[in-house]
Amino acid sequence: MNVRLNIWKLNVGYFLTELMFFIPIWVPFLSGMGFSMEDIFILEAIFAAVMVVMEIPSGYFADIYGRSTSLAVGAVFSFAGFVYFALFVGFVPFLIGQILLGIGMSFISGAQEALIYDSLIEMKEEDKYRKIQGNMFFYSRMAATISNFTGSILATISMRLPFYVAVVPFFFLMLINFTLVEPKIHKAKVEKLAHFKAILKESFVNNKALRSILFYGGFLLSFTLMTFWLYQKYMSYIDLPILYYGLVIAAANIVSGLGSKFAKEIEDKIGVGFSLIAIPVSLILTWLLFFLFKSQYMLIFIVIASFFWGYLLVVVQNVIQNLVASNKRATVLSIRSMITRLSFVIFSPVLGVLTDKFNVSVAFLAPIIIVFVVGGILVFALKRNRVF
C-alpha cells in the first residue's frame, strides 16, 4: 500500500481526535456535580500521571513495533475511555475513564508526528514536514472549534449529551488507524534494550541541545494546558452563560490553528531564537492581565494566548525533529510529552488549591511566577547549548 495515503488519513485522524464535544463544559459540568477545582485538577493530574508512566514505553513501542500499530492500539483505548465517560457518572467512573484515555493518548502521542515524518522521508518530501505538520494542527484546531461550539449548544439541552456524541468520532478513528501503512524506513531491526538506553542517554546526557528543548517545550506546554482549565473557571467567575463557553473556546482554537498553520512563515521571518524567548514573555503578560482584571473584555486574551500555544507547539516539534534520527523520533517526542505531563502533575494541584481558597484570578499568580523563574532558566539553557 502507498504510504502517501498516510498523510490524508492522519489529517482525518487529527481532526477526529479533537472532536471532544464535552471539553468546553468539562469544568462547569464537574462543578455542577459538586467537584471542587482541586478535585478537577486531581482528575486531570491523574490523566497526566498515566501519560507520564506510559509515554516513554508507548513511544518505545512505536519505535520497535511501528507507529501505525501504536496508533491502532491508542485508538482502541481512547474509544474505551470515551465510552466510560458516556455511560457512568461520579469521581471513580471518571477516574477510570481518565486512565483509559491516558493510556490511549500515550500510544497516539508522538507516533502521529513520527509517522508523518517517516512517510515523507520515504516519499523524499521531508522538507514539507513543517508545513504539513502545521496544516494538520490547523485542521485539529478547526475540529476542536466545531466540537467546542457544538458541545456548548448540546449542553443547553443536556449537560450529558456532549459526552454521548463524543463517542462517535473515536469509533471512526479506530477504523482509520487500523488502515495506516508502516513506512519501509522504520522496519530496520534494532537491539531493543540497547536502543532504549541509547535514546535516554542522548536525550538527557549526550545531546545538550536536545535536552534543553525537551525541558523547555515540555514545561511551557504544561502551563498552556493548566491555564486552559483556569480559563473555563474564569468564565464562570465573570458569570458567562454556558452557551458562550463554546464560542470563546472555539475562537481560541481558530487562532491557535492559525498560529500553527503559519508557524513556518513566522519562524522563518523572526527566527527560532526570538520565537523561543518571546513566547514565554507573551504568556506571562497575558496571565498577568487575568490576575489584575475581572471583566468580560478579558475573554479576548484567552484567544490571544491560544495563538502562542499553536505557534509554540510547531516550533518546538520542528527543533526536536531536526535533532534526532528517525528510529529514535517517536520515543523522543514521547519524552517531551512525558515532561509536559509530569510538570502538570507537579504544578496543577497548586492552581486548584489557590482557586478554591481565593479565586481564579489569584490562581493565575502561580503560572506567572513559576514560568518567569523556571522559563528564564530554560531560555538561558537553550542559548548556552546553541539551540539558537
Short mmCIF file of C-alpha atoms in Angstrom, two decimals:
data_model
loop_
_atom_site.label_atom_id
_atom_site.label_comp_id
_atom_site.label_asym_id
_atom_site.label_seq_id
_atom_site.Cartn_x
_atom_site.Cartn_y
_atom_site.Cartn_z
CA MET A 1 0.00 0.00 0.00
CA ASN A 2 1.09 3.57 -0.67
CA VAL A 3 2.46 5.49 2.32
CA ARG A 4 1.22 8.67 0.65
CA LEU A 5 -2.25 7.68 1.83
CA ASN A 6 -0.99 8.06 5.41
CA ILE A 7 -0.92 11.83 5.03
CA TRP A 8 -4.61 12.33 4.35
CA LYS A 9 -5.56 9.60 6.83
CA LEU A 10 -3.55 11.33 9.55
CA ASN A 11 -5.21 14.60 8.56
CA VAL A 12 -8.57 12.96 9.22
CA GLY A 13 -7.20 11.35 12.38
CA TYR A 14 -6.03 14.69 13.75
CA PHE A 15 -9.49 16.07 13.00
CA LEU A 16 -11.37 13.21 14.71
CA THR A 17 -9.12 13.24 17.78
CA GLU A 18 -10.22 16.77 18.59
CA LEU A 19 -13.97 16.11 18.39
CA MET A 20 -14.33 16.03 22.17
CA PHE A 21 -17.69 17.74 22.45
CA PHE A 22 -17.63 17.91 26.25
CA ILE A 23 -14.38 19.90 26.53
CA PRO A 24 -15.96 23.40 26.71
CA ILE A 25 -18.27 22.33 29.56
CA TRP A 26 -15.87 20.00 31.42
CA VAL A 27 -15.23 22.36 34.34
CA PRO A 28 -18.83 23.61 34.79
CA PHE A 29 -20.16 20.05 34.37
CA LEU A 30 -17.89 18.67 37.10
CA SER A 31 -18.52 21.73 39.28
CA GLY A 32 -22.24 21.07 38.94
CA MET A 33 -21.62 17.54 40.21
CA GLY A 34 -20.09 19.03 43.36
CA PHE A 35 -16.43 18.77 42.37
CA SER A 36 -14.09 21.47 43.69
CA MET A 37 -11.45 22.95 41.39
CA GLU A 38 -8.88 20.93 43.30
CA ASP A 39 -10.87 17.76 42.51
CA ILE A 40 -10.95 18.70 38.83
CA PHE A 41 -7.21 19.29 38.71
CA ILE A 42 -6.67 15.98 40.54
CA LEU A 43 -8.62 14.21 37.79
CA GLU A 44 -6.52 15.97 35.18
CA ALA A 45 -3.34 15.20 37.13
CA ILE A 46 -4.27 11.51 37.19
CA PHE A 47 -4.71 11.58 33.42
CA ALA A 48 -1.32 13.28 33.17
CA ALA A 49 0.28 10.79 35.58
CA VAL A 50 -0.93 7.86 33.46
CA MET A 51 0.65 9.50 30.44
CA VAL A 52 3.88 10.09 32.37
CA VAL A 53 4.06 6.38 33.17
CA MET A 54 3.09 5.32 29.64
CA GLU A 55 4.70 7.97 27.42
CA ILE A 56 8.20 6.51 27.12
CA PRO A 57 7.10 2.84 26.94
CA SER A 58 4.47 3.71 24.33
CA GLY A 59 6.95 5.74 22.30
CA TYR A 60 9.43 2.88 22.53
CA PHE A 61 6.64 0.50 21.46
CA ALA A 62 6.07 2.72 18.41
CA ASP A 63 9.78 2.75 17.52
CA ILE A 64 10.02 -1.06 17.79
CA TYR A 65 6.65 -2.36 16.57
CA GLY A 66 5.65 0.51 14.33
CA ARG A 67 3.95 3.88 14.56
CA SER A 68 0.85 2.54 12.76
CA THR A 69 0.48 -0.28 15.31
CA SER A 70 0.85 2.20 18.16
CA LEU A 71 -1.84 4.44 16.68
CA ALA A 72 -4.24 1.50 16.33
CA VAL A 73 -3.71 0.47 19.98
CA GLY A 74 -4.13 4.07 21.12
CA ALA A 75 -7.41 4.47 19.25
CA VAL A 76 -8.88 1.36 20.94
CA PHE A 77 -8.03 2.53 24.48
CA SER A 78 -9.22 6.08 23.75
CA PHE A 79 -12.54 4.80 22.43
CA ALA A 80 -12.97 2.72 25.61
CA GLY A 81 -12.32 5.80 27.75
CA PHE A 82 -14.96 7.84 25.96
CA VAL A 83 -17.49 5.03 26.25
CA TYR A 84 -16.85 5.05 30.01
CA PHE A 85 -17.46 8.83 30.20
CA ALA A 86 -20.72 8.39 28.30
CA LEU A 87 -22.10 5.56 30.43
CA PHE A 88 -21.14 6.48 34.00
CA VAL A 89 -21.15 9.44 36.43
CA GLY A 90 -19.07 10.16 39.53
CA PHE A 91 -15.47 10.61 40.60
CA VAL A 92 -14.41 6.93 40.42
CA PRO A 93 -16.01 6.26 36.99
CA PHE A 94 -14.44 9.42 35.61
CA LEU A 95 -11.14 8.37 37.15
CA ILE A 96 -11.32 5.06 35.27
CA GLY A 97 -12.22 6.91 32.08
CA GLN A 98 -9.23 9.20 32.53
CA ILE A 99 -6.92 6.20 32.99
CA LEU A 100 -8.18 4.50 29.82
CA LEU A 101 -7.95 7.74 27.87
CA GLY A 102 -4.48 8.43 29.24
CA ILE A 103 -3.24 5.03 28.05
CA GLY A 104 -4.82 5.59 24.64
CA MET A 105 -3.46 9.08 24.14
CA SER A 106 0.03 7.99 25.19
CA PHE A 107 0.12 5.46 22.32
CA ILE A 108 -1.07 8.17 19.92
CA SER A 109 1.21 10.93 21.22
CA GLY A 110 4.45 11.20 19.27
CA ALA A 111 3.56 8.32 16.93
CA GLN A 112 1.43 10.59 14.72
CA GLU A 113 4.23 13.08 14.15
CA ALA A 114 6.83 10.35 13.66
CA LEU A 115 4.65 8.51 11.11
CA ILE A 116 4.16 11.73 9.17
CA TYR A 117 7.90 12.39 9.06
CA ASP A 118 8.86 8.82 8.12
CA SER A 119 6.20 8.76 5.39
CA LEU A 120 7.60 11.99 3.98
CA ILE A 121 11.15 10.59 4.07
CA GLU A 122 10.06 7.53 2.07
CA MET A 123 8.35 9.91 -0.38
CA LYS A 124 11.55 12.06 -0.42
CA GLU A 125 9.47 15.06 0.65
CA GLU A 126 10.69 15.54 4.24
CA ASP A 127 11.24 19.26 3.57
CA LYS A 128 7.45 19.58 3.65
CA TYR A 129 7.21 18.40 7.26
CA ARG A 130 6.83 21.79 8.94
CA LYS A 131 4.13 22.86 6.52
CA ILE A 132 2.21 19.58 6.71
CA GLN A 133 2.52 19.40 10.50
CA GLY A 134 1.31 22.98 10.77
CA ASN A 135 -1.63 22.22 8.47
CA MET A 136 -2.56 19.12 10.45
CA PHE A 137 -2.53 21.03 13.70
CA PHE A 138 -4.65 23.67 11.96
CA TYR A 139 -7.19 21.00 10.96
CA SER A 140 -7.24 19.66 14.51
CA ARG A 141 -7.94 23.17 15.81
CA MET A 142 -10.79 23.52 13.32
CA ALA A 143 -12.25 20.24 14.60
CA ALA A 144 -11.90 21.48 18.15
CA THR A 145 -13.64 24.69 17.10
CA ILE A 146 -16.59 22.74 15.70
CA SER A 147 -16.82 20.46 18.74
CA ASN A 148 -16.48 23.36 21.19
CA PHE A 149 -19.27 25.36 19.58
CA THR A 150 -21.48 22.30 19.06
CA GLY A 151 -20.74 20.98 22.55
CA SER A 152 -21.90 24.16 24.26
CA ILE A 153 -25.13 24.08 22.24
CA LEU A 154 -25.70 20.42 23.14
CA ALA A 155 -25.07 21.30 26.79
CA THR A 156 -28.01 23.72 26.77
CA ILE A 157 -30.19 20.67 26.04
CA SER A 158 -28.43 18.34 28.49
CA MET A 159 -25.02 18.56 30.13
CA ARG A 160 -24.62 14.81 29.47
CA LEU A 161 -25.36 14.98 25.74
CA PRO A 162 -21.84 16.13 24.65
CA PHE A 163 -20.38 13.00 26.30
CA TYR A 164 -22.66 10.71 24.27
CA VAL A 165 -21.87 12.42 20.97
CA ALA A 166 -18.09 12.33 21.61
CA VAL A 167 -18.06 8.52 21.31
CA VAL A 168 -18.85 8.57 17.56
CA PRO A 169 -15.68 10.18 16.11
CA PHE A 170 -13.43 7.92 18.16
CA PHE A 171 -15.13 4.87 16.68
CA PHE A 172 -14.18 6.11 13.21
CA LEU A 173 -10.67 6.96 14.42
CA MET A 174 -10.23 3.26 15.28
CA LEU A 175 -11.25 2.23 11.77
CA ILE A 176 -8.85 4.68 10.12
CA ASN A 177 -5.86 3.90 12.32
CA PHE A 178 -6.12 0.20 11.52
CA THR A 179 -5.54 1.03 7.82
CA LEU A 180 -2.33 3.07 8.24
CA VAL A 181 0.80 1.79 6.45
CA GLU A 182 4.23 1.49 8.09
CA PRO A 183 6.99 3.16 6.00
CA LYS A 184 9.89 0.90 4.99
CA ILE A 185 12.40 3.27 6.59
CA HIS A 186 11.12 2.26 10.01
CA LYS A 187 11.32 -1.51 9.50
CA ALA A 188 15.03 -1.95 10.32
CA LYS A 189 15.53 -4.20 13.37
CA VAL A 190 17.23 -2.78 16.44
CA GLU A 191 18.50 -4.17 19.71
CA LYS A 192 15.57 -3.26 21.93
CA LEU A 193 17.07 -2.59 25.34
CA ALA A 194 20.25 -1.02 23.95
CA HIS A 195 18.13 1.14 21.64
CA PHE A 196 16.01 2.39 24.54
CA LYS A 197 19.01 3.16 26.73
CA ALA A 198 20.72 4.97 23.86
CA ILE A 199 17.70 7.23 23.35
CA LEU A 200 17.51 8.12 27.04
CA LYS A 201 21.24 8.81 27.16
CA GLU A 202 21.07 11.02 24.07
CA SER A 203 18.02 12.91 25.35
CA PHE A 204 19.25 13.61 28.88
CA VAL A 205 23.06 13.32 28.80
CA ASN A 206 24.87 13.48 25.47
CA ASN A 207 22.79 15.90 23.41
CA LYS A 208 22.56 19.08 25.47
CA ALA A 209 20.63 20.95 22.78
CA LEU A 210 18.02 18.20 22.66
CA ARG A 211 17.78 18.09 26.45
CA SER A 212 17.25 21.85 26.59
CA ILE A 213 14.44 21.95 24.04
CA LEU A 214 12.74 18.91 25.62
CA PHE A 215 12.56 20.58 29.02
CA TYR A 216 11.66 23.98 27.54
CA GLY A 217 8.84 22.64 25.37
CA GLY A 218 7.57 20.15 27.93
CA PHE A 219 7.48 22.74 30.70
CA LEU A 220 5.81 25.58 28.78
CA LEU A 221 3.24 23.36 27.10
CA SER A 222 2.17 22.04 30.51
CA PHE A 223 1.23 25.56 31.59
CA THR A 224 -0.79 26.16 28.43
CA LEU A 225 -2.79 23.06 29.45
CA MET A 226 -3.22 24.17 33.06
CA THR A 227 -4.35 27.66 32.17
CA PHE A 228 -6.85 26.25 29.66
CA TRP A 229 -8.85 24.83 32.59
CA LEU A 230 -8.38 28.08 34.52
CA TYR A 231 -9.90 29.97 31.59
CA GLN A 232 -13.09 27.91 31.94
CA LYS A 233 -13.22 28.72 35.65
CA TYR A 234 -12.59 32.39 34.83
CA MET A 235 -15.61 32.34 32.51
CA SER A 236 -17.70 31.10 35.43
CA TYR A 237 -16.07 33.77 37.64
CA ILE A 238 -17.40 36.52 35.34
CA ASP A 239 -20.85 34.81 35.05
CA LEU A 240 -20.60 33.99 31.35
CA PRO A 241 -23.63 31.93 30.12
CA ILE A 242 -22.76 28.31 29.30
CA LEU A 243 -23.67 28.76 25.62
CA TYR A 244 -20.82 31.25 25.18
CA TYR A 245 -18.15 28.96 26.66
CA GLY A 246 -18.03 27.11 23.37
CA LEU A 247 -17.89 30.32 21.36
CA VAL A 248 -14.89 31.63 23.29
CA ILE A 249 -13.02 28.32 23.19
CA ALA A 250 -13.91 27.88 19.50
CA ALA A 251 -12.42 31.29 18.72
CA ALA A 252 -9.33 30.34 20.72
CA ASN A 253 -8.96 27.15 18.69
CA ILE A 254 -9.24 29.01 15.40
CA VAL A 255 -6.48 31.39 16.43
CA SER A 256 -4.27 28.61 17.82
CA GLY A 257 -4.72 26.83 14.50
CA LEU A 258 -3.58 29.95 12.67
CA GLY A 259 -0.56 30.14 14.96
CA SER A 260 0.45 26.62 13.95
CA LYS A 261 -0.52 26.87 10.28
CA PHE A 262 1.68 29.92 9.73
CA ALA A 263 4.41 28.89 12.17
CA LYS A 264 6.90 28.16 9.38
CA GLU A 265 6.43 31.57 7.77
CA ILE A 266 6.60 33.40 11.12
CA GLU A 267 9.64 31.46 12.33
CA ASP A 268 11.46 32.00 9.03
CA LYS A 269 10.87 35.72 9.39
CA ILE A 270 11.64 36.36 13.07
CA GLY A 271 13.93 33.40 13.79
CA VAL A 272 13.74 30.46 16.16
CA GLY A 273 15.71 32.26 18.89
CA PHE A 274 13.40 35.26 19.07
CA SER A 275 10.41 32.91 18.99
CA LEU A 276 11.64 30.83 21.93
CA ILE A 277 12.17 33.98 24.01
CA ALA A 278 9.02 35.85 23.00
CA ILE A 279 6.56 33.01 23.68
CA PRO A 280 7.03 32.71 27.49
CA VAL A 281 7.21 36.51 27.84
CA SER A 282 3.92 36.90 25.96
CA LEU A 283 2.20 34.21 28.03
CA ILE A 284 3.31 35.78 31.32
CA LEU A 285 1.99 39.20 30.27
CA THR A 286 -1.34 37.65 29.28
CA TRP A 287 -1.75 35.80 32.59
CA LEU A 288 -0.88 38.99 34.46
CA LEU A 289 -3.95 40.63 32.94
CA PHE A 290 -6.17 37.80 34.23
CA PHE A 291 -4.72 38.34 37.68
CA LEU A 292 -5.37 42.09 37.57
CA PHE A 293 -8.79 42.34 35.93
CA LYS A 294 -12.24 40.75 36.27
CA SER A 295 -14.08 41.60 33.07
CA GLN A 296 -15.73 40.01 30.06
CA TYR A 297 -13.33 42.05 27.93
CA MET A 298 -10.61 39.69 29.17
CA LEU A 299 -12.06 36.91 27.01
CA ILE A 300 -10.14 38.29 24.03
CA PHE A 301 -6.89 37.43 25.81
CA ILE A 302 -7.91 33.77 26.03
CA VAL A 303 -7.94 33.87 22.25
CA ILE A 304 -4.60 35.70 22.05
CA ALA A 305 -2.90 33.26 24.44
CA SER A 306 -4.07 30.38 22.25
CA PHE A 307 -2.10 31.77 19.31
CA PHE A 308 1.12 31.40 21.30
CA TRP A 309 0.19 27.80 22.15
CA GLY A 310 -0.31 26.85 18.49
CA TYR A 311 2.91 28.56 17.45
CA LEU A 312 4.91 27.11 20.35
CA LEU A 313 3.91 23.52 19.57
CA VAL A 314 5.10 23.60 15.96
CA VAL A 315 8.34 25.47 16.74
CA VAL A 316 9.31 23.02 19.49
CA GLN A 317 8.36 19.93 17.47
CA ASN A 318 10.41 21.13 14.50
CA VAL A 319 13.53 21.76 16.60
CA ILE A 320 13.22 18.26 18.08
CA GLN A 321 12.67 16.64 14.67
CA ASN A 322 15.88 18.23 13.39
CA LEU A 323 17.93 16.92 16.34
CA VAL A 324 17.07 13.19 16.30
CA ALA A 325 17.25 10.24 13.89
CA SER A 326 14.15 8.53 12.52
CA ASN A 327 14.42 5.36 14.62
CA LYS A 328 14.50 7.46 17.82
CA ARG A 329 11.97 10.10 16.91
CA ALA A 330 8.77 8.67 18.38
CA THR A 331 10.46 7.91 21.70
CA VAL A 332 12.00 11.39 21.92
CA LEU A 333 8.68 13.06 21.11
CA SER A 334 7.07 10.93 23.81
CA ILE A 335 9.75 12.09 26.24
CA ARG A 336 8.72 15.68 25.51
CA SER A 337 5.09 14.78 26.18
CA MET A 338 6.12 12.97 29.35
CA ILE A 339 7.87 16.09 30.63
CA THR A 340 4.73 18.11 29.85
CA ARG A 341 2.53 15.72 31.82
CA LEU A 342 4.98 15.40 34.72
CA SER A 343 5.09 19.18 35.01
CA PHE A 344 1.27 19.18 35.00
CA VAL A 345 1.17 16.59 37.81
CA ILE A 346 3.59 18.65 39.91
CA PHE A 347 2.13 22.12 39.46
CA SER A 348 -1.59 21.79 38.63
CA PRO A 349 -2.80 21.00 42.20
CA VAL A 350 -1.37 24.36 43.25
CA LEU A 351 -3.71 26.11 40.83
CA GLY A 352 -6.69 24.13 42.15
CA VAL A 353 -5.93 24.98 45.78
CA LEU A 354 -5.44 28.69 45.00
CA THR A 355 -8.72 28.80 43.06
CA ASP A 356 -10.71 27.14 45.86
CA LYS A 357 -9.08 29.10 48.68
CA PHE A 358 -9.10 32.52 46.99
CA ASN A 359 -10.40 32.88 43.43
CA VAL A 360 -9.37 32.08 39.88
CA SER A 361 -7.67 35.45 39.34
CA VAL A 362 -5.32 34.78 42.26
CA ALA A 363 -4.61 31.32 40.82
CA PHE A 364 -3.01 32.96 37.77
CA LEU A 365 -0.19 34.12 40.04
CA ALA A 366 1.19 30.58 40.07
CA PRO A 367 1.95 30.29 36.32
CA ILE A 368 3.20 33.89 36.26
CA ILE A 369 5.81 33.30 38.96
CA ILE A 370 6.77 29.75 38.01
CA VAL A 371 7.17 30.42 34.28
CA PHE A 372 9.09 33.64 34.96
CA VAL A 373 11.64 31.82 37.12
CA VAL A 374 11.88 28.38 35.52
CA GLY A 375 11.21 29.63 32.00
CA GLY A 376 14.02 32.15 32.31
CA ILE A 377 16.44 29.40 33.34
CA LEU A 378 15.34 27.22 30.42
CA VAL A 379 15.73 30.01 27.86
CA PHE A 380 19.26 30.61 29.17
CA ALA A 381 19.97 26.88 28.74
CA LEU A 382 18.71 26.99 25.15
CA LYS A 383 21.10 29.83 24.36
CA ARG A 384 24.04 28.22 26.17
CA ASN A 385 23.52 24.92 24.35
CA ARG A 386 23.25 26.67 20.97
CA VAL A 387 19.67 25.80 20.14
CA PHE A 388 19.60 29.35 18.78
#
